[in-house]
Coordinates of C-alpha atoms in Angstrom, one line a residue:
X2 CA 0.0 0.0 0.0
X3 CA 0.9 3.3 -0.6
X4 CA 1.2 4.2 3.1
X5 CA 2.9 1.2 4.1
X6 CA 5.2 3.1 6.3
X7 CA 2.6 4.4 8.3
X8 CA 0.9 1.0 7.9
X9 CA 1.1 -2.4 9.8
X10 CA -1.4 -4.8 10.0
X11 CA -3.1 -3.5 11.2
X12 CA -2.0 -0.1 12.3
X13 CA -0.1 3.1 12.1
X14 CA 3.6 4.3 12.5
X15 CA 3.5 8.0 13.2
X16 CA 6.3 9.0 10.3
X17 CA 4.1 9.3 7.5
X18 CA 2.2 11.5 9.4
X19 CA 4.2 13.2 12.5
X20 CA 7.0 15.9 11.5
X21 CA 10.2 14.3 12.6
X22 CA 10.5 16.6 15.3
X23 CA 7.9 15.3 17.2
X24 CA 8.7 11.5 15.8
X25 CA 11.7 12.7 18.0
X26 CA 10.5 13.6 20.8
X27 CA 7.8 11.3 21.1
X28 CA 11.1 8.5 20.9
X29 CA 13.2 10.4 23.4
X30 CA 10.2 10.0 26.0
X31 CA 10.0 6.4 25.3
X32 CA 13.8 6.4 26.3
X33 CA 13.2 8.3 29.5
X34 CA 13.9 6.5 32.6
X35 CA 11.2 3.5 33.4
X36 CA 9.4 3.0 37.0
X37 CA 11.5 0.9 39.5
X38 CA 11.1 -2.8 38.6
X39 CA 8.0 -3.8 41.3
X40 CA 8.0 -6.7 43.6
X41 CA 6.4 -10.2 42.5
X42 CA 2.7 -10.0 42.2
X43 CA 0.6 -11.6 44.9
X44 CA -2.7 -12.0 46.0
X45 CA -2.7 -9.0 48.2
X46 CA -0.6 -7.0 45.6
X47 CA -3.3 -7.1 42.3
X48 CA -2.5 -6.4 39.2
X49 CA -3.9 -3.1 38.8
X50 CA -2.2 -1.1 40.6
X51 CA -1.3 2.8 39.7
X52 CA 2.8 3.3 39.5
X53 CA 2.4 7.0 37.8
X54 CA -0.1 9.7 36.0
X55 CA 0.8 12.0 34.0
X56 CA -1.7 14.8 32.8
X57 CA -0.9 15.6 29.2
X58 CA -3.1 17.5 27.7
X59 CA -6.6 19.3 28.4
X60 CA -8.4 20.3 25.1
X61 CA -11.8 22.8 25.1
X62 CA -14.7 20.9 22.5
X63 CA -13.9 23.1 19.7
X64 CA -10.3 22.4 19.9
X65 CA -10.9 18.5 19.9
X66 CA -13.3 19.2 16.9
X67 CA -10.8 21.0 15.1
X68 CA -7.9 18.1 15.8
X69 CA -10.3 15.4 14.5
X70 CA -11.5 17.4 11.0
X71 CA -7.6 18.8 10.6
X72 CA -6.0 15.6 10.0
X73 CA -4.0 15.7 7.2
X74 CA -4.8 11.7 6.1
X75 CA -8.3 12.0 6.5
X76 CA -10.4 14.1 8.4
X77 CA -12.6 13.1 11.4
X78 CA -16.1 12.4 11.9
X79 CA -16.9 15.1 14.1
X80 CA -20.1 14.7 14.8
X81 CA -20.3 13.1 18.5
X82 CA -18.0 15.7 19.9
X83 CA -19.9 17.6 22.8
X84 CA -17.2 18.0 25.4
X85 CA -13.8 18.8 26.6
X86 CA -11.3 16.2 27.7
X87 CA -8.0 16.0 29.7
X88 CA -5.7 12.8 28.6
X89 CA -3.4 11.2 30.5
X90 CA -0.2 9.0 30.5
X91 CA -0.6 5.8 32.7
X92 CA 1.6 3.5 33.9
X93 CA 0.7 0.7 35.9
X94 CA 1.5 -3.2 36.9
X95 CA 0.7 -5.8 35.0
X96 CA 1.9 -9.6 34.4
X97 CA 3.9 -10.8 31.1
X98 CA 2.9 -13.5 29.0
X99 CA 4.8 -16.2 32.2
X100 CA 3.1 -14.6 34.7
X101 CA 5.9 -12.3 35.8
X102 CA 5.0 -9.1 37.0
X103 CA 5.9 -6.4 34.8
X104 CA 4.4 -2.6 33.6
X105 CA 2.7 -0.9 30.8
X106 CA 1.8 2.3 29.9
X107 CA -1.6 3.5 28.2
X108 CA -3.7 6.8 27.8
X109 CA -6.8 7.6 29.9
X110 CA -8.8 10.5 28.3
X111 CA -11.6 11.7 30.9
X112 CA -14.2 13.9 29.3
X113 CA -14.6 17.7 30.9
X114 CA -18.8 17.4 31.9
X115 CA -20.5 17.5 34.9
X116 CA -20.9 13.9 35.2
X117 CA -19.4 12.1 38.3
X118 CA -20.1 8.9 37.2
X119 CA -18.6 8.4 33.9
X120 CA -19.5 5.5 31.0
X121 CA -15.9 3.2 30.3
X122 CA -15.2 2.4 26.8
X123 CA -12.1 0.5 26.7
X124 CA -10.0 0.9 22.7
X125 CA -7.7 -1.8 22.1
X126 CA -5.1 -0.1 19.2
X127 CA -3.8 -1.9 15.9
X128 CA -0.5 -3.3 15.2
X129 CA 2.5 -1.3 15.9
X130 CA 6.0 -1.2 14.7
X131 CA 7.4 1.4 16.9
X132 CA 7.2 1.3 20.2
X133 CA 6.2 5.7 20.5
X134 CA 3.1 4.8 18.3
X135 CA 1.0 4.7 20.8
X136 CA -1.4 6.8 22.3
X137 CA 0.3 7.5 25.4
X138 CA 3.2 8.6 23.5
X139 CA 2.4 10.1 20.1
X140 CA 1.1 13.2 19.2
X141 CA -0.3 12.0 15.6
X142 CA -3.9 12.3 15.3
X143 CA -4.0 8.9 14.2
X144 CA -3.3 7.4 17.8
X145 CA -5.1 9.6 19.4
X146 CA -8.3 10.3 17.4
X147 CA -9.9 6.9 19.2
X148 CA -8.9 8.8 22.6
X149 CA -10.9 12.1 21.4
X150 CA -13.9 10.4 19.4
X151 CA -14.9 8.7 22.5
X152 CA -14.3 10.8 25.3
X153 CA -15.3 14.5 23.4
X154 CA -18.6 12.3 23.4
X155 CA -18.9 12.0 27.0
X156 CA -16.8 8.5 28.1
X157 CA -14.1 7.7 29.9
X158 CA -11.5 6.1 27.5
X159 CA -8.8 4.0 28.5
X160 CA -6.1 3.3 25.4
X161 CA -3.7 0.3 26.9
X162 CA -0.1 0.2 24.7
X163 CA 0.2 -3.8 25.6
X164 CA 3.2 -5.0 27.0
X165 CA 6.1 -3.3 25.3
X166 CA 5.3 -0.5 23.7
X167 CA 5.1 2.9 25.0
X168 CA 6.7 3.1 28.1
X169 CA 6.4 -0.9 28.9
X170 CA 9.6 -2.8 28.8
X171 CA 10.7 -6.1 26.8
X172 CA 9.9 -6.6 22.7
X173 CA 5.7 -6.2 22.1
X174 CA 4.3 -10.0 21.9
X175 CA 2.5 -9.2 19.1
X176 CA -1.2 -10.7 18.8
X177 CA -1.2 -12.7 21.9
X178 CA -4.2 -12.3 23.0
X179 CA -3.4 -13.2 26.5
X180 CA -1.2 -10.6 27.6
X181 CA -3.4 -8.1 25.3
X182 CA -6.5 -9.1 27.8
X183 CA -4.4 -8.8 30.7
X184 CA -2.9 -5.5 30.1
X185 CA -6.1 -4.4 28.7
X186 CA -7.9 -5.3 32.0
X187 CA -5.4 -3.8 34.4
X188 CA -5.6 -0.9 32.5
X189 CA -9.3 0.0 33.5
X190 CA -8.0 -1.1 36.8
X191 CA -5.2 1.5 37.2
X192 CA -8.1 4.1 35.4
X193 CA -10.3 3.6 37.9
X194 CA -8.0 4.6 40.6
X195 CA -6.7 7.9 38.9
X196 CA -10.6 8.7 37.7
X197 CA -11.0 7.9 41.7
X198 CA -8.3 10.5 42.3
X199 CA -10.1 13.4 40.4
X200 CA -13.0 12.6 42.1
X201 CA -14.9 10.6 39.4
X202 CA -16.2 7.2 39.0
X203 CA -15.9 5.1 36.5
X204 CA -19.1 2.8 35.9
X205 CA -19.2 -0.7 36.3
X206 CA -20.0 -1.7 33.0
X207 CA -17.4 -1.2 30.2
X208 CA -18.1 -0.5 26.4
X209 CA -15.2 -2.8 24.4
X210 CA -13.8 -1.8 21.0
X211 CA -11.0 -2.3 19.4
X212 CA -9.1 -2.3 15.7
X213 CA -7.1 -4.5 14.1
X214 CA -4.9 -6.6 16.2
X215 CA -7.2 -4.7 18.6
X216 CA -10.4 -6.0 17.3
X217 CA -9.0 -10.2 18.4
X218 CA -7.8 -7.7 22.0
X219 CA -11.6 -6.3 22.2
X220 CA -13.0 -9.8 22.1
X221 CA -10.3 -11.3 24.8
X222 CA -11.0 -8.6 27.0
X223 CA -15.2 -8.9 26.5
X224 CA -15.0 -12.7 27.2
X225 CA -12.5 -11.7 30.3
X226 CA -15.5 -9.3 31.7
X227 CA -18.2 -11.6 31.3
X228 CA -16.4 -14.1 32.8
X229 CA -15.7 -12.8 36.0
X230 CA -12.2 -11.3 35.6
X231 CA -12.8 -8.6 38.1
X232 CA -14.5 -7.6 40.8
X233 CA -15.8 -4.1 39.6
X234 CA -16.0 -4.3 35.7
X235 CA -18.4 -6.3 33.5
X236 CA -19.3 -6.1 29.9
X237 CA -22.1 -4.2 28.3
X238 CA -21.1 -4.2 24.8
X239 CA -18.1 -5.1 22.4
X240 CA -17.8 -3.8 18.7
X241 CA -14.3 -4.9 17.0
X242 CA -13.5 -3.6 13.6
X243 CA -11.4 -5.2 11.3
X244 CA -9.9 -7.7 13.0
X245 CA -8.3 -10.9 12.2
X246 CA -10.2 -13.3 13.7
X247 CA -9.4 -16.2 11.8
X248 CA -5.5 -15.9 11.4
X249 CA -4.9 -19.5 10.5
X250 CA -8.0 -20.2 8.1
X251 CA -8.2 -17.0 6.3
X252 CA -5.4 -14.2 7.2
X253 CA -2.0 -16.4 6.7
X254 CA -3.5 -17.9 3.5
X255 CA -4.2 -14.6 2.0
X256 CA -0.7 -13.0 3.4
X257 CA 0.8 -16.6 1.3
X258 CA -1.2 -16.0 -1.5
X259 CA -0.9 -12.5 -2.6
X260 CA -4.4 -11.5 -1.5
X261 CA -3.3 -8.9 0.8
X262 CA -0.9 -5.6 -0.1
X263 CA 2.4 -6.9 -1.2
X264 CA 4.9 -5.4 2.0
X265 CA 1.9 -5.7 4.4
X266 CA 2.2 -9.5 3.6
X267 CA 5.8 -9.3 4.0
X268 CA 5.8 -7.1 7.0
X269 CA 2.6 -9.6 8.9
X270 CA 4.3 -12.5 7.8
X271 CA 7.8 -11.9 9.8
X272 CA 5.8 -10.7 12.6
X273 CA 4.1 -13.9 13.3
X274 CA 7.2 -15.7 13.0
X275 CA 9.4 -13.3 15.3
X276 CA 6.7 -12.7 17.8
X277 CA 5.8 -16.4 18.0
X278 CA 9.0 -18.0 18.4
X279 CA 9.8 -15.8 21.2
X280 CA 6.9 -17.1 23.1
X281 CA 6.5 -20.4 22.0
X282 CA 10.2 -21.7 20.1
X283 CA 9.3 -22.4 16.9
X284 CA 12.8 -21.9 15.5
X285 CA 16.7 -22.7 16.7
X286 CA 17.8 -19.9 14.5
X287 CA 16.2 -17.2 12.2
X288 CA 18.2 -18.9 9.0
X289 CA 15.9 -21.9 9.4
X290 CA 13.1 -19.4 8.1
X291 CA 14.3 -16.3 7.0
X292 CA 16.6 -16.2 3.4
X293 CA 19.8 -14.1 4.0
X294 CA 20.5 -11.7 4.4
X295 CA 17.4 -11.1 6.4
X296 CA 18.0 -13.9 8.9
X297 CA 20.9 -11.5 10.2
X298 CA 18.6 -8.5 10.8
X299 CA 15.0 -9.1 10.9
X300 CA 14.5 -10.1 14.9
X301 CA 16.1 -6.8 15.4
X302 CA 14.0 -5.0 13.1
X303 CA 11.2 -5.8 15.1
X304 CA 12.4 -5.3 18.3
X305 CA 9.7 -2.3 18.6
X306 CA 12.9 0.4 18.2
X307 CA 12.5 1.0 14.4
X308 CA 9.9 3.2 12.5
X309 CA 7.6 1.5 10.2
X310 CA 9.8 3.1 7.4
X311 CA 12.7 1.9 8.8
X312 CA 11.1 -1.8 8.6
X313 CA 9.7 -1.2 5.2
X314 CA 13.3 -0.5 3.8
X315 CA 14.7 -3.4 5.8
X316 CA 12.3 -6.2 4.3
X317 CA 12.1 -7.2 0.9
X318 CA 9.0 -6.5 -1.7
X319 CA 7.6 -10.6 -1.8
X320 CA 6.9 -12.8 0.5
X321 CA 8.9 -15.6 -1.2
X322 CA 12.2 -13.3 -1.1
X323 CA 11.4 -13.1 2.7
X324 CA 11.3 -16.5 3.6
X325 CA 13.0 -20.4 2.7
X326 CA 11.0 -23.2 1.9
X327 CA 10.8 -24.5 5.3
X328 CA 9.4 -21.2 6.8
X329 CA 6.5 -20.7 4.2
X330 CA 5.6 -24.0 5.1
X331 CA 4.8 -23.4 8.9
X332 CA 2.7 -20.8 8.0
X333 CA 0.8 -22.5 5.1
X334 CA 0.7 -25.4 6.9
X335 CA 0.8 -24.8 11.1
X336 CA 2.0 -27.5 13.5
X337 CA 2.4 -28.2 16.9
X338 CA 3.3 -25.2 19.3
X339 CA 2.4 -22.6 16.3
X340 CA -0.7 -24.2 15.5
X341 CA -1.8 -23.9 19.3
X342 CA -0.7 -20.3 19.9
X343 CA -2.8 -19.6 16.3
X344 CA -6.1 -21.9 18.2
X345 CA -5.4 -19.4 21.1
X346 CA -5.7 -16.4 19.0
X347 CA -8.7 -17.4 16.5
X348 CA -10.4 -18.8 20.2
X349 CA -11.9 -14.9 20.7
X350 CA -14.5 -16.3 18.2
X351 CA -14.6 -19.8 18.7
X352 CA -14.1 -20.5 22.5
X353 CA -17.1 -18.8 24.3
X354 CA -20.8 -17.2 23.9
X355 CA -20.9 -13.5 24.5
X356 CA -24.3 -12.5 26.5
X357 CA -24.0 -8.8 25.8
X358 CA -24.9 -6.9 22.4
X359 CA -21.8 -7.8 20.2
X360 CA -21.5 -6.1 16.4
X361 CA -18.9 -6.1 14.2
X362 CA -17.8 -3.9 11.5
X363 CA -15.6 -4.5 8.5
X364 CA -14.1 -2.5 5.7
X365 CA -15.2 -4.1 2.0
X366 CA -12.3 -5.0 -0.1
X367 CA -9.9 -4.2 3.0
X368 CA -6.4 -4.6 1.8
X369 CA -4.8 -6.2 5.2
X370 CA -7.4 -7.6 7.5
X371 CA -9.3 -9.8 4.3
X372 CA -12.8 -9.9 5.0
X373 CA -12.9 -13.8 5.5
X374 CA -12.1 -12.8 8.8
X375 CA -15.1 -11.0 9.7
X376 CA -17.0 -13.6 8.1
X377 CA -15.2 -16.2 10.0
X378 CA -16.2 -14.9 13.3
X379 CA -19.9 -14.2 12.4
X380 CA -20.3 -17.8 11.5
X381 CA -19.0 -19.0 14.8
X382 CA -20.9 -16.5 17.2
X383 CA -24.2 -17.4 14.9
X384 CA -23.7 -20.8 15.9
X385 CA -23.4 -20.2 19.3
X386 CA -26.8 -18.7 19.2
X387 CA -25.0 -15.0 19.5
X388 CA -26.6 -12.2 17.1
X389 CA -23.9 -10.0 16.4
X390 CA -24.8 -8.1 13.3
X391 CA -21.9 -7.3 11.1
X392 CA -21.7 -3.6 9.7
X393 CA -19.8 -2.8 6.1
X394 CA -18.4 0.4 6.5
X395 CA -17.8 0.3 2.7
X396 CA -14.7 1.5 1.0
X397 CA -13.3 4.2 3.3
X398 CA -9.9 5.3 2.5
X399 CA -7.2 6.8 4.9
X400 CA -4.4 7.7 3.4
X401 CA -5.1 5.4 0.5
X402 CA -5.4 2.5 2.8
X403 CA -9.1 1.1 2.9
X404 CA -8.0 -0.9 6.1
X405 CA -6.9 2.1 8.0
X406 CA -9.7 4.1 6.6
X407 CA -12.4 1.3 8.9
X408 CA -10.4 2.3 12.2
X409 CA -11.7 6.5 11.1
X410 CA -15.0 4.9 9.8
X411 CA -15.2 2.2 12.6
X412 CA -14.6 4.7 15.4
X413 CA -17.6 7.0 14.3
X414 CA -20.0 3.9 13.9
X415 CA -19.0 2.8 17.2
X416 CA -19.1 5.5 18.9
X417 CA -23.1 6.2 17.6
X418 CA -23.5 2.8 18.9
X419 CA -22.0 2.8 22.2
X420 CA -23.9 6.7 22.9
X421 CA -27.7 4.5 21.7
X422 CA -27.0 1.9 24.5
X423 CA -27.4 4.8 27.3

């Protein structure tokens, strides 16, 4: 795609879009120093709980209006802006994908009314490449338009980074939904207690949504609520967009086949090798999948310190130049300890019954998240006896990319849905 180096899978990288100045700065903050390391996690020490706030910014409704309709990409829909907001940098502890505690960062964006008790939507963000690309670091309208669509409209919006990225520590395990859950749930945890702090409440029930890589995160955190996870929130609604819900039947066939943009295949396909095998060992040594001389430098590449250009120049053009025999085959045809970390994944459609109102919206002809996906999980909710309507959003372009254009239409649908529910 043409905006590939703002582009992956399913998400943004703020270069195409952010002056380099503030690309910059946004890096140097990621590079300031981190919290001290926290002691184990316990029973009596939950997850959860606030290390440090950070107000960043408090914008009057006009100014947020103005933000959202200036983009440069794309404007804005505009239309459910009524109030003010104050964001703000979280960070808080969390567990890693073992169960070792850890923190992440995220953005909580309380809206300026006179309501005490305050609606929760919860946004889970698309793929990232670069570890500043995130709400609670960037300054691109792109990360934060979900932040000011939601809470202009009256909610309290909490935007978790996931473990590594923004100001968490370690490489991103990309799409494990796990760890996405977990950090998405301690999140509201840690936004509770700073809402608490400025003498709001946030509500019990929780609005999920999410794009992208978010969109399988939305679901994992939904089925979290309902079940139980904690003591406070439940689930009212969830509305993914775009996801890739069905990542071993219908998103690594298309990535293989050429269905998807050329370098977003390229870029989606290394991912899910890198990101996997350092969870789950599917590889002694990157040669045994990667053709030189990109088994030298890919792992680093992704190590969440590059910009999205940076990795689009560092990657090759086809997915065959990318990888040897042997590591086209794993994905074409998974085994063993992939093919279980892929049942995990695709599980946020298959594995349980949501008993709240569940939609999900799509982008037609979407150029990175194929629309097999969506179909995929409507299928499996129907025949679980869930109605979850799904909603085209048509052809909407961002930037020339119709995927990203469904997280700018998405977020407007959404947030007309969310408002209807009361």
């Amino acid at each position: 795609m043409k905006r590939m180096s703002r582009t992956v899978m399913i998400s943004a990288v703020s270069v195409a879009l952010t002056a380099s100045a503030t690309t910059a700065a946004a890096a140097r903050t990621a590079d300031t120093p981190r919290p001290a390391a926290v002691a184990p996690v316990r029973a009596d020490l939950p997850r959860g709980t606030l290390v440090s706030v950070e107000r960043l910014r408090t914008l009057a409704a006009r100014e947020v209006a103005a933000e959202l309709a200036g983009d440069k990409a794309g404007a804005w829909d505009t239309g459910a802006v009524r109030y003010g907001l104050t964001t703000y940098r979280i960070v808080y502890r969390t567990v890693d994908p073992h169960g070792r505690p850890t923190t992440a960062s995220g953005l909580l964006a309380l809206p300026d009314n006179n309501e005490r008790r305050l609606r929760t939507v919860s946004f889970t963000h698309g793929t990232e490449l670069f570890k500043s690309d995130v709400a609670s670091v960037s300054t691109s309208v792109w990360d934060q338009a979900p932040a000011l669509t939601h809470a202009s409209a009256g909610f309290a919006t909490a935007l978790p980074d996931y473990l590594g990225l923004g100001l968490g520590p370690g490489p991103h395990p990309w799409m494990d939904v796990p760890s996405e859950t977990t950090a998405a749930l301690d999140m509201l945890r840690a936004s509770r207690t700073v809402a608490a702090a400025k003498g709001r409440e946030l509500r019990r029930d929780v609005l999920v949504t999410g794009f992208s890589q978010g969109a399988s995160a939305a679901l994992g955190l939904a089925r979290s609520l309902q079940e139980g996870a904690d003591h406070w929130f439940r689930l009212r609604a969830v509305a993914p967009i775009s996801g890739a819900y069905a990542f071993r039947t219908a998103e690594l066939p298309a990535l293989l086949a050429g269905q998807t943009e050329p370098k977003a295949s390229v870029i989606y396909s290394a991912l899910t090798l890198v990101a996997f095998n350092r969870l789950h060992h599917l590889y002694d040594t990157p040669a045994q999948v990667f053709r030189a001389p990109y088994d030298r430098t890919i792992e680093g590449l992704l190590d969440g310190t590059h910009t999205g250009r940076e990795v689009e120049a560092g990657t090759p053009d086809t997915v065959d130049a990318l990888l040897t025999p042997r590591g086209r085959a794993m994905l074409a045809h998974p085994t063993a300890r992939l093919a279980a970390a892929l049942r995990t994944a695709d599980g946020v459609c298959t594995d349980w019954t949501p008993r709240a109102p569940t939609r999900l919206y799509y982008a037609d002809a979407d150029e990175q998240a194929v629309t097999a996906n969506t179909a995929h999980c409507h299928a499996a909710l129907h025949a679980r006896g869930v109605h979850a309507p799904t909603t085209n959003l048509g052809t909407p372009d961002y930037g020339s990319s119709r995927h990203l254009g469904s997280q700018q239409a998405g977020t407007a649908a959404v947030v007309r849905w969310f408002r209807s529910l009361g």
